[in-house]
Coordinates of C-alpha atoms in Angstrom, one line a residue:
X1 CA 0.0 0.0 0.0
X2 CA 1.2 3.5 -0.9
X3 CA 0.9 5.8 2.1
X4 CA -0.5 8.5 -0.1
X5 CA -3.5 6.2 -0.8
X6 CA -4.4 6.0 2.9
X7 CA -7.5 8.1 3.5
X8 CA -8.5 6.6 6.9
X9 CA -7.3 3.9 9.3
X10 CA -9.9 1.5 7.8
X11 CA -7.6 1.3 4.7
X12 CA -5.0 -0.8 6.6
X13 CA -7.3 -3.2 8.4
X14 CA -7.3 -5.8 5.6
X15 CA -3.5 -5.9 5.2
X16 CA -1.5 -9.0 6.1
X17 CA 1.3 -8.9 8.6
X18 CA 3.8 -8.9 5.8
X19 CA 2.0 -5.9 4.2
X20 CA 1.9 -4.1 7.5
X21 CA 5.7 -4.6 7.9
X22 CA 6.3 -3.3 4.4
X23 CA 4.1 -0.3 5.2
X24 CA 6.1 0.4 8.3
X25 CA 9.3 0.6 6.2
X26 CA 7.6 2.9 3.8
X27 CA 6.5 5.2 6.6
X28 CA 10.1 5.3 8.1
X29 CA 11.6 6.3 4.7
X30 CA 8.8 8.9 4.2
X31 CA 9.4 10.4 7.7
X32 CA 13.1 10.7 7.2
X33 CA 12.8 12.2 3.7
X34 CA 10.0 14.5 4.7
X35 CA 11.3 15.8 8.0
X36 CA 14.7 16.4 6.3
X37 CA 13.0 19.0 4.2
X38 CA 10.7 20.6 6.8
X39 CA 12.3 19.9 10.1
X40 CA 10.3 18.5 13.0
X41 CA 10.3 15.7 15.6
X42 CA 12.1 12.7 14.1
X43 CA 13.3 10.2 16.7
X44 CA 10.1 9.9 18.6
X45 CA 8.1 9.2 15.5
X46 CA 10.5 6.6 14.1
X47 CA 10.2 4.8 17.3
X48 CA 6.4 4.4 17.3
X49 CA 5.8 3.3 13.7
X50 CA 4.8 -0.3 14.4
X51 CA 3.0 0.6 17.6
X52 CA 0.8 3.2 15.8
X53 CA 0.1 0.8 13.0
X54 CA -1.0 -1.8 15.5
X55 CA -3.2 0.7 17.4
X56 CA -5.0 1.7 14.3
X57 CA -5.3 -2.0 13.2
X58 CA -7.0 -3.0 16.5
X59 CA -8.9 0.1 17.5
X60 CA -11.4 2.3 15.7
X61 CA -10.8 6.0 15.6
X62 CA -12.4 8.5 15.7
X63 CA -14.9 6.5 17.9
X64 CA -12.0 5.2 20.0
X65 CA -9.8 8.0 21.4
X66 CA -6.0 8.1 21.0
X67 CA -4.2 10.5 23.3
X68 CA -0.5 10.9 22.6
X69 CA 1.3 12.3 25.6
X70 CA 3.1 15.6 24.5
X71 CA 1.8 14.8 21.0
X72 CA 5.1 15.2 19.1
X73 CA 5.1 11.5 18.2
X74 CA 1.8 11.7 16.4
X75 CA 3.2 11.9 12.8
X76 CA 2.5 8.3 12.1
X77 CA -1.0 8.7 13.4
X78 CA -1.4 11.7 11.0
X79 CA -0.2 9.6 8.1
X80 CA -2.7 6.8 8.9
X81 CA -5.6 9.2 9.1
X82 CA -5.1 10.5 5.6
X83 CA -2.7 13.4 6.1
X84 CA 0.5 12.2 4.3
X85 CA 0.0 14.5 1.3
X86 CA 0.0 17.5 3.8
X87 CA 3.5 16.7 5.1
X88 CA 5.1 19.1 2.6
X89 CA 3.7 21.8 4.8
X90 CA 4.4 20.2 8.2
X91 CA 4.8 22.8 11.0
X92 CA 4.7 25.6 8.4
X93 CA 2.2 28.5 8.4
X94 CA -1.3 27.3 7.4
X95 CA 0.1 23.7 7.2
X96 CA -0.5 20.8 9.5
X97 CA 0.8 21.0 13.1
X98 CA 3.6 19.1 14.6
X99 CA 1.3 17.9 17.4
X100 CA -2.2 16.5 17.5
X101 CA -4.7 19.2 16.6
X102 CA -8.4 18.9 17.3
X103 CA -9.4 21.3 14.5
X104 CA -7.2 19.5 12.0
X105 CA -8.8 16.0 12.1
X106 CA -11.7 14.2 13.8
X107 CA -9.1 11.5 14.7
X108 CA -7.3 14.0 17.0
X109 CA -9.2 13.7 20.3
X110 CA -6.7 15.7 22.3
X111 CA -3.9 18.2 21.8
X112 CA -0.9 19.0 24.0
X113 CA 2.7 20.2 23.8
X114 CA 3.6 19.5 27.4
X115 CA 4.3 16.1 28.9
X116 CA 2.4 14.0 31.5
X117 CA -1.1 15.2 30.6
X118 CA -2.4 12.2 28.7
X119 CA -3.5 10.1 31.7
X120 CA -5.5 12.8 33.3
X121 CA -7.2 13.7 30.0
X122 CA -7.9 10.0 29.4
X123 CA -9.6 9.5 32.7
X124 CA -11.8 12.5 32.1
X125 CA -12.8 11.0 28.8
X126 CA -13.5 7.7 30.4
X127 CA -15.7 9.2 33.1
X128 CA -17.6 11.2 30.4
X129 CA -18.0 8.1 28.3
X130 CA -19.4 6.1 31.2
X131 CA -21.8 8.8 32.3
X132 CA -23.1 8.9 28.7
X133 CA -23.5 5.1 28.7
X134 CA -21.1 4.9 25.7
X135 CA -18.6 2.1 25.0
X136 CA -15.7 3.4 23.1
X137 CA -12.1 2.8 24.1
X138 CA -9.7 5.5 25.4
X139 CA -6.0 4.8 24.7
X140 CA -3.4 7.1 26.1
X141 CA 0.2 6.6 25.0
X142 CA 2.7 7.8 27.5
X143 CA 6.5 7.4 27.6
X144 CA 8.8 6.5 30.4
X145 CA 10.1 10.1 30.5
X146 CA 6.7 11.6 30.9
X147 CA 5.9 9.2 33.7
X148 CA 8.4 11.0 35.9
X149 CA 6.0 14.0 35.8
X150 CA 4.1 14.3 39.1
X151 CA 0.8 14.9 37.1
X152 CA 1.1 11.4 35.6
X153 CA 1.5 9.9 39.1
X154 CA -1.5 11.9 40.3
X155 CA -3.6 10.5 37.4
X156 CA -2.5 6.9 38.0
X157 CA -3.6 7.2 41.6
X158 CA -7.1 8.1 40.6
X159 CA -7.2 5.7 37.6
X160 CA -6.4 2.8 40.0
X161 CA -9.2 4.0 42.2
X162 CA -11.9 4.6 39.5
X163 CA -11.2 1.3 37.7
X164 CA -12.6 2.6 34.4
X165 CA -12.0 0.7 31.2
X166 CA -8.8 2.2 29.7
X167 CA -5.8 0.8 27.7
X168 CA -2.7 2.6 28.8
X169 CA 0.2 2.1 26.4
X170 CA 3.5 2.6 28.2
X171 CA 5.9 3.5 25.4
X172 CA 9.2 2.6 27.0
X173 CA 12.3 3.7 25.0
X174 CA 14.5 4.6 27.9
X175 CA 14.6 8.2 26.7
X176 CA 12.7 11.4 27.3
X177 CA 14.4 14.0 25.0
X178 CA 17.8 12.8 26.2
X179 CA 18.5 9.7 28.4
X180 CA 16.3 9.3 31.4
X181 CA 17.5 9.7 34.9
X182 CA 16.3 8.9 38.4
X183 CA 15.0 6.1 40.5
X184 CA 11.9 5.8 38.4
X185 CA 14.1 4.8 35.4
X186 CA 15.8 2.2 37.5
X187 CA 12.3 0.7 38.3
X188 CA 11.5 0.6 34.6
X189 CA 14.9 -1.0 33.9
X190 CA 13.9 -3.9 36.1
X191 CA 10.6 -4.2 34.1
X192 CA 12.5 -4.1 30.8
X193 CA 14.7 -7.0 31.8
X194 CA 11.9 -9.1 33.2
X195 CA 10.6 -12.1 31.3
X196 CA 8.7 -10.8 28.3
X197 CA 5.1 -11.5 27.4
X198 CA 5.9 -13.9 24.5
X199 CA 8.0 -16.2 26.7
X200 CA 5.4 -16.8 29.4
X201 CA 4.8 -20.3 30.6
X202 CA 3.1 -22.8 28.3
X203 CA 0.1 -23.0 30.6
X204 CA -0.7 -19.4 29.9
X205 CA -0.5 -19.9 26.1
X206 CA -2.6 -23.0 26.5
X207 CA -5.2 -21.1 28.4
X208 CA -5.5 -18.6 25.6
X209 CA -5.8 -21.3 23.0
X210 CA -8.5 -23.3 24.9
X211 CA -12.0 -22.0 24.0
X212 CA -13.6 -22.2 27.4
X213 CA -10.6 -20.8 29.3
X214 CA -9.8 -18.4 26.5
X215 CA -13.2 -16.9 26.7
X216 CA -12.8 -16.4 30.5
X217 CA -9.4 -14.8 30.0
X218 CA -10.6 -12.5 27.3
X219 CA -13.5 -11.4 29.5
X220 CA -11.8 -10.8 32.8
X221 CA -8.0 -11.0 32.3
X222 CA -7.7 -12.5 35.8
X223 CA -5.6 -15.4 34.6
X224 CA -3.4 -13.1 32.6
X225 CA -3.0 -10.8 35.6
X226 CA -2.0 -13.7 37.9
X227 CA 0.3 -15.2 35.3
X228 CA 2.0 -11.9 34.7
X229 CA 2.5 -11.4 38.5
X230 CA 3.9 -14.9 38.8
X231 CA 6.0 -15.1 35.7
X232 CA 7.0 -11.6 34.5
X233 CA 7.7 -9.4 37.5
X234 CA 7.4 -9.8 41.2
X235 CA 6.5 -6.1 41.8
X236 CA 5.3 -3.5 39.3
X237 CA 4.9 0.2 39.9
X238 CA 1.6 -0.2 38.0
X239 CA 0.4 -3.0 40.3
X240 CA 1.0 -0.7 43.2
X241 CA -1.6 1.6 41.6
X242 CA -4.1 -1.2 41.3
X243 CA -3.6 -1.5 37.6
X244 CA -3.4 -4.7 35.6
X245 CA -0.2 -5.0 33.6
X246 CA 1.0 -6.9 30.6
X247 CA 4.4 -6.9 29.0
X248 CA 7.1 -6.0 28.2
X249 CA 6.3 -6.5 24.5
X250 CA 8.6 -5.8 21.6
X251 CA 7.3 -2.6 20.2
X252 CA 8.6 -3.3 16.7
X253 CA 6.9 -6.7 16.3
X254 CA 3.6 -6.0 14.7
X255 CA 2.2 -9.5 15.1
X256 CA 2.9 -9.5 18.8
X257 CA 1.6 -5.9 19.3
X258 CA -1.7 -6.7 17.6
X259 CA -2.2 -9.9 19.6
X260 CA -1.5 -8.1 22.9
X261 CA -3.7 -5.0 22.0
X262 CA -6.6 -7.3 21.0
X263 CA -6.4 -8.9 24.5
X264 CA -6.1 -5.5 26.2
X265 CA -9.1 -4.2 24.2
X266 CA -11.3 -6.8 25.8
X267 CA -10.0 -6.3 29.3
X268 CA -12.3 -5.1 32.1
X269 CA -10.8 -2.1 33.9
X270 CA -7.6 -0.2 33.4
X271 CA -4.7 -2.1 32.0
X272 CA -1.1 -1.1 31.2
X273 CA 0.5 -2.5 28.0
X274 CA 4.3 -2.1 28.4
X275 CA 5.8 -1.7 24.9
X276 CA 9.6 -1.6 24.4
X277 CA 10.6 0.7 21.5
X278 CA 13.8 2.2 20.2
X279 CA 13.8 5.9 19.7
X280 CA 15.0 6.8 16.2
X281 CA 14.4 3.2 15.0
X282 CA 15.5 2.6 11.4
X283 CA 17.8 5.7 11.1
X284 CA 21.3 5.0 12.5
X285 CA 22.1 8.6 13.3
X286 CA 18.9 8.9 15.4
X287 CA 19.2 5.4 17.0
X288 CA 22.7 6.2 18.4
X289 CA 21.7 9.6 19.8
X290 CA 21.8 9.8 23.6
X291 CA 21.8 13.6 23.9
X292 CA 18.5 14.4 22.2
X293 CA 20.1 15.9 19.1
X294 CA 17.6 14.0 16.8
X295 CA 14.6 14.7 19.0
X296 CA 13.6 17.9 17.2
X297 CA 15.6 18.7 14.1
X298 CA 15.9 21.5 11.5
X299 CA 16.4 20.7 7.9
X300 CA 19.2 18.1 7.3
X301 CA 20.8 15.9 4.7
X302 CA 19.2 12.4 5.2
X303 CA 22.3 10.7 3.7
X304 CA 24.9 12.3 5.9
X305 CA 22.7 13.4 8.9
X306 CA 24.3 16.8 8.6
X307 CA 22.2 19.8 9.4
X308 CA 21.6 22.3 6.6
X309 CA 21.5 25.2 8.9
X310 CA 24.8 26.9 9.7
X311 CA 25.7 29.1 12.7
X312 CA 27.0 32.5 11.5
X313 CA 30.7 33.2 12.3
X314 CA 31.1 35.0 15.6
X315 CA 27.7 33.9 16.9
X316 CA 26.3 31.5 19.4
X317 CA 22.9 30.4 20.4
X318 CA 21.4 32.4 23.3
X319 CA 21.4 29.1 25.3
X320 CA 25.1 28.6 24.6
X321 CA 25.9 32.2 25.7
X322 CA 24.1 31.6 29.0
X323 CA 25.6 28.2 29.5
X324 CA 29.2 29.2 28.8
X325 CA 28.9 32.2 31.1
X326 CA 27.5 30.0 33.8
X327 CA 30.5 27.7 33.5
X328 CA 32.8 30.6 33.7
X329 CA 31.1 32.0 36.8
X330 CA 31.0 28.6 38.5
X331 CA 34.8 28.3 38.4
X332 CA 35.1 31.1 41.0
X333 CA 31.8 30.6 42.7
X334 CA 31.7 27.1 44.2
X335 CA 28.1 27.5 45.3
X336 CA 26.7 27.8 41.8
X337 CA 24.6 24.7 40.9
X338 CA 22.9 23.9 37.6
X339 CA 19.4 22.3 37.4
X340 CA 17.5 21.1 34.4
X341 CA 14.1 19.3 34.1
X342 CA 15.2 16.9 31.3
X343 CA 16.5 19.7 29.0
X344 CA 20.2 19.4 29.4
X345 CA 20.9 19.2 25.7
X346 CA 18.4 21.8 24.6
X347 CA 19.5 24.3 27.2
X348 CA 23.1 23.6 26.3
X349 CA 24.0 22.7 29.9
X350 CA 26.0 19.6 28.9
X351 CA 29.2 21.4 29.2
X352 CA 28.4 22.5 32.8
X353 CA 27.4 18.9 33.6
X354 CA 30.8 17.7 32.3
X355 CA 32.9 20.3 34.1
X356 CA 30.9 20.2 37.4
X357 CA 29.3 16.8 37.7
X358 CA 28.8 17.2 41.5
X359 CA 27.0 20.5 41.0
X360 CA 24.7 19.3 38.2
X361 CA 21.2 17.9 38.5
X362 CA 18.8 16.6 35.9
X363 CA 15.4 16.2 37.7
X364 CA 13.6 14.6 34.7
X365 CA 10.4 16.0 33.3
X366 CA 9.4 17.5 36.6
X367 CA 9.4 21.3 36.4
X368 CA 7.5 21.7 39.7
X369 CA 9.9 19.6 41.7
X370 CA 12.9 21.1 40.0
X371 CA 11.9 24.6 41.1
X372 CA 11.3 23.7 44.7
X373 CA 14.5 21.7 44.7
X374 CA 16.2 24.9 43.6
X375 CA 14.5 26.8 46.4
X376 CA 15.7 24.2 49.0
X377 CA 19.3 24.7 47.7
X378 CA 19.0 28.5 47.9
X379 CA 17.6 28.3 51.4
X380 CA 20.7 26.3 52.4
X381 CA 23.2 28.9 51.1
X382 CA 23.7 27.6 47.5
X383 CA 23.2 29.6 44.3
X384 CA 21.1 27.5 42.0
X385 CA 20.5 28.2 38.3
X386 CA 17.6 26.4 36.8
X387 CA 17.1 26.5 33.0
X388 CA 13.5 26.0 31.8
X389 CA 11.9 26.7 28.5
X390 CA 9.4 29.5 28.8
X391 CA 6.5 27.3 27.7
X392 CA 7.3 24.7 30.4
X393 CA 8.0 27.4 33.1
X394 CA 4.2 27.8 33.3
X395 CA 4.0 24.4 35.0
X396 CA 6.1 25.7 37.9
X397 CA 4.2 28.9 38.6
X398 CA 3.0 27.8 42.1
X399 CA 6.5 26.8 43.1
X400 CA 8.0 30.1 41.8
X401 CA 5.4 32.1 43.7
X402 CA 5.1 30.0 46.9
X403 CA 8.5 28.4 47.4
X404 CA 11.0 30.8 45.7
X405 CA 9.6 34.3 45.8
X406 CA 7.6 34.2 49.0
X407 CA 10.7 33.3 50.9
X408 CA 12.7 35.8 48.8
X409 CA 15.3 33.1 47.8
X410 CA 18.1 33.9 45.3
X411 CA 17.2 31.3 42.7
X412 CA 18.4 32.3 39.2
X413 CA 15.8 31.2 36.6
X414 CA 17.0 31.0 33.0
X415 CA 13.9 31.3 30.8
X416 CA 15.0 29.7 27.6
X417 CA 13.0 30.0 24.3
X418 CA 11.1 33.1 25.4
X419 CA 9.0 34.9 22.8
X420 CA 7.7 33.4 19.6
X421 CA 9.5 30.1 18.8
X422 CA 8.1 29.4 15.4
X423 CA 7.1 26.0 14.1
X424 CA 6.1 24.3 17.3
X425 CA 3.2 26.7 17.6
X426 CA 0.7 27.5 20.3
X427 CA 1.9 25.1 23.0
X428 CA 5.5 26.3 22.8
X429 CA 5.4 30.1 22.2
X430 CA 7.1 31.6 25.2
X431 CA 5.0 34.8 25.3
X432 CA 3.3 34.5 28.7
X433 CA 6.2 34.6 31.2
X434 CA 6.5 38.4 31.6
X435 CA 2.9 38.7 32.6
X436 CA 3.2 35.5 34.7
X437 CA 6.1 36.7 36.7
X438 CA 5.9 40.5 36.8
X439 CA 3.2 40.7 39.6
X440 CA 5.1 38.3 41.9
X441 CA 6.7 40.1 44.9
X442 CA 10.5 40.1 45.2
X443 CA 10.9 38.9 41.6
X444 CA 13.4 40.6 39.3
X445 CA 12.8 40.0 35.6
X446 CA 15.2 41.0 32.8
X447 CA 16.1 40.3 29.2
X448 CA 19.4 41.1 27.5
X449 CA 19.7 42.8 24.1
X450 CA 22.8 41.0 23.0
X451 CA 25.5 38.5 24.1
X452 CA 27.5 41.0 26.0
X453 CA 24.5 42.2 28.1
X454 CA 23.5 38.5 28.6
X455 CA 26.8 37.8 30.3
X456 CA 26.7 40.9 32.5
X457 CA 23.1 40.3 33.5
X458 CA 23.8 36.7 34.5
X459 CA 26.7 37.8 36.5
X460 CA 24.5 40.4 38.1
X461 CA 21.9 37.7 39.0
X462 CA 24.5 36.0 41.2
X463 CA 25.6 39.2 43.0
X464 CA 22.2 40.0 44.5
X465 CA 19.9 38.2 47.0
X466 CA 16.5 38.0 45.4
X467 CA 14.8 35.7 42.8
X468 CA 16.1 36.7 39.4
X469 CA 14.6 35.5 36.1
X470 CA 16.6 36.1 32.9
X471 CA 14.7 35.4 29.7
X472 CA 16.4 34.8 26.3
X473 CA 15.0 33.7 23.0
X474 CA 15.5 30.9 20.5
X475 CA 18.1 31.7 17.9
X476 CA 21.6 33.2 17.8
X477 CA 23.4 36.4 18.8
X478 CA 26.9 37.8 18.2
X479 CA 29.2 36.7 21.0
X480 CA 32.6 37.3 22.4
X481 CA 33.6 36.7 26.0
X482 CA 33.6 39.9 28.0
X483 CA 37.0 40.9 29.5
X484 CA 35.5 41.7 32.9
X485 CA 32.2 41.2 34.6
X486 CA 30.4 44.2 36.2
X487 CA 27.0 44.3 37.8
X488 CA 24.2 46.0 36.0
X489 CA 22.2 48.3 38.2
X490 CA 18.9 46.5 39.0
X491 CA 16.1 48.1 37.2
X492 CA 18.2 50.3 34.9
X493 CA 17.4 51.0 31.3
X494 CA 19.6 52.6 28.6
X495 CA 18.7 55.1 25.9
X496 CA 20.1 55.9 22.5
X497 CA 19.3 58.7 20.1
X498 CA 19.5 57.9 16.4
X499 CA 19.8 61.6 15.5
X500 CA 20.7 64.7 17.5
X501 CA 17.0 65.8 17.4
X502 CA 14.5 63.1 18.3
X503 CA 10.8 63.3 17.3
X504 CA 9.6 60.0 18.7
X505 CA 10.6 57.4 21.3
X506 CA 10.5 53.6 21.0
X507 CA 10.7 51.5 24.1
X508 CA 11.5 47.9 23.5
X509 CA 13.7 45.0 24.8
X510 CA 15.8 42.0 23.9
X511 CA 17.2 41.7 20.4
X512 CA 14.5 44.0 19.2
X513 CA 16.7 46.9 20.5
X514 CA 19.5 46.6 18.0
X515 CA 17.1 45.7 15.2
X516 CA 15.1 48.9 15.7
X517 CA 18.3 51.0 16.0
X518 CA 19.8 49.5 12.8
X519 CA 16.5 50.0 10.8
X520 CA 16.2 53.6 12.1
X521 CA 19.7 54.4 11.0
X522 CA 19.1 52.9 7.5
X523 CA 15.9 54.8 7.1
X524 CA 17.1 58.0 8.7
X525 CA 14.4 58.0 11.4
X526 CA 14.8 60.7 14.0
X527 CA 13.9 58.6 17.0
X528 CA 15.2 57.6 20.4
X529 CA 15.4 53.9 21.3
X530 CA 15.1 52.7 24.9
X531 CA 16.5 49.4 25.9
X532 CA 14.0 48.4 28.7
X533 CA 16.1 45.4 29.8
X534 CA 14.3 45.2 33.1
X535 CA 10.6 44.4 33.2
X536 CA 10.7 44.5 37.0
X537 CA 11.7 46.7 38.6
X538 CA 11.2 49.5 36.1
X539 CA 13.7 52.4 35.6
X540 CA 11.5 55.0 37.3
X541 CA 13.9 57.9 36.7
X542 CA 13.9 57.3 33.0
X543 CA 10.2 56.6 33.0
X544 CA 9.6 60.0 34.6
X545 CA 11.5 61.7 31.8
X546 CA 9.7 59.7 29.1
X547 CA 6.3 60.5 30.6
X548 CA 7.1 64.2 30.3
X549 CA 8.1 64.0 26.7
X550 CA 6.0 65.9 24.2
X551 CA 6.8 63.5 21.3
X552 CA 5.0 60.2 20.7
X553 CA 6.1 57.1 22.6
X554 CA 5.7 53.6 21.1
X555 CA 6.1 50.5 23.3
X556 CA 7.2 47.7 21.0
X557 CA 7.0 44.3 22.6
X558 CA 6.9 40.9 20.9
X559 CA 5.0 39.1 23.7
X560 CA 1.5 39.3 25.1
X561 CA 0.2 42.9 25.5
X562 CA -1.9 41.9 28.6
X563 CA 0.4 42.1 31.6
X564 CA 3.5 42.9 29.6
X565 CA 6.0 45.8 29.5
X566 CA 3.3 48.2 28.2
X567 CA 0.9 47.3 31.0
X568 CA 3.7 48.0 33.5
X569 CA 4.4 51.4 32.0
X570 CA 0.8 52.4 31.8
X571 CA 0.3 51.4 35.4
X572 CA 3.3 53.5 36.5
X573 CA 2.1 56.5 34.4
X574 CA -1.4 56.3 35.8
X575 CA -0.3 55.9 39.4
X576 CA 2.0 58.9 39.2
X577 CA -0.5 61.2 37.6
X578 CA 0.9 61.4 34.1
X579 CA -1.5 62.1 31.2
X580 CA 0.9 60.6 28.6
X581 CA -0.6 58.6 25.7
X582 CA 1.4 55.5 24.7
X583 CA 1.1 53.5 21.5
X584 CA 1.3 49.8 22.3
X585 CA 2.4 47.1 19.8
X586 CA 2.3 43.5 20.9
X587 CA 0.3 40.2 20.7
X588 CA -3.4 40.6 21.3
X589 CA -5.7 38.3 23.2
X590 CA -5.2 35.1 21.3
X591 CA -2.9 32.1 20.9
X592 CA -0.5 32.4 18.0
X593 CA -0.4 29.5 15.5
X594 CA 2.6 27.8 14.1
X595 CA 4.9 29.1 11.3
X596 CA 8.3 30.6 10.9
X597 CA 9.1 33.5 13.2
X598 CA 9.3 36.1 10.4
X599 CA 5.9 34.9 9.1
X600 CA 4.3 35.1 12.5
X601 CA 5.7 38.5 13.3
X602 CA 4.3 39.8 10.1
X603 CA 1.0 38.1 10.8
X604 CA 0.9 39.7 14.2
X605 CA 2.1 43.1 12.8
X606 CA 5.2 42.8 14.9
X607 CA 7.8 42.9 12.1
X608 CA 10.3 45.7 11.9
X609 CA 8.8 47.0 8.6
X610 CA 5.4 47.4 10.1
X611 CA 6.9 49.1 13.1
X612 CA 8.7 51.5 10.7
X613 CA 5.4 52.3 8.9
X614 CA 3.8 53.1 12.3
X615 CA 6.8 55.3 13.2
X616 CA 6.6 57.1 9.9
X617 CA 2.9 57.7 10.3
X618 CA 3.5 59.5 13.6
X619 CA 6.6 61.4 12.3

């Protein structure tokens, strides 16, 4: 079968095992060639090809509900639900999303971009199903990395209590983005090495092949449950939650997967099907990756595995700038500790982990725990730095407010991937953290305009005694190591006139500052550009001067307008009796879809050309 002929999952249900295996190979080749052109999540999708085929072979979507935890491994599901022809526009503006998307297909029952949500959502759907006296199946697929999230444990606790019909597929590849860590992974290792399903004792196989006993097993699974307990593993974490368990099963053996899923489908109550898969299966570069380099990729050459994007000379990614500065500061400050919630590679902290292994901690996918862990370190005299993507920082809001800021502890929070991030879309845009943190007492919040300022602001964060959040975007910046570090005055802004006489003021932040200055010089705009590098506290002295200006003032921010820099400035002006009118440019009250960052900025009227048109209209 040609994958472009697949219109719905029903098209694969008449295929033989040999044809399914052939289709699996076609899908792998298609994924590699397609993602090489568009970028996207590669390894996770290569690992679930046979599993997704078996799921669609056994279950019936859209009646049955598939919930892929995080959702970045749903590409095969998209192919089997008729979306293969749309992969030329994967993750591109107006194209299909890189995650499940409810408005994209009736087969997408759930959408997420954060981990550990699938089990809670699945239980909600099960309860709704039972209240409606329906009988469809709910099938969450959750990985071993996502099970380290506290939310997943909370869900398992209630699932075990409710005992609703649910088939939980435990996709175990011994990886989250990079290699898993922690005691939970050690528990899963014992499960992985236990006697697998297909080598159970002959009496179990006989029970399944005997009509009378087979019927009983298929109806209640009690014999399966007892046999698994006796023959596969003495203790299972799932058994502790009162869940039936079957496995481990080879996740690349379609025959075995279909057989096991057919049994699980008829089971009464919640059951966990433990499936062993290999992340990156079928593509050697991805199979051998232990650092998460092939988790999410930009365009690459499928033959060599080499990325087609090149870092400009003299530049580093913002994450690398922060990481290399942290390493430099940690040489002299023995109290500096680095923490990551399973994002060591993405946040470029691998170098710190290598240089300071005793001061490096990967907490797994557990942002809430990681933040309070940092607070405990700070309360004990250490100087923790925790790097979290802006999108994932939202998950630790309570811990930031209650455990860090309330006790005024000097935790340094690196907010990576702030602002619009592009192709990952709504779930990953880091445009909410300014509003989320600005109102929290004791919090200092800043963003550098370039690599030099990033180094000085990070140094500043470790010289003061309050919570300090430093945000920095996806992408690159010119970089050279500063000769000496000096603290930046907390709350201070800087101002630069493009011409001797200024007729308008633009207040902005981050890498927007130099972009506006450069464009203004090229176009000969008589403006003043303010680098508002601190969102909290504000530079009140400079604000007083700005509020007394007669010329127009534009606040140009590339994050949410509500609660952002403009909101802070308007609050200040109102509270101090200024009648100044400000023009605010930013993201309105909606979620921004996926697409390239230049496309999205133009869509949101945040691009520099649009800004210059607005400036020109006022001039």
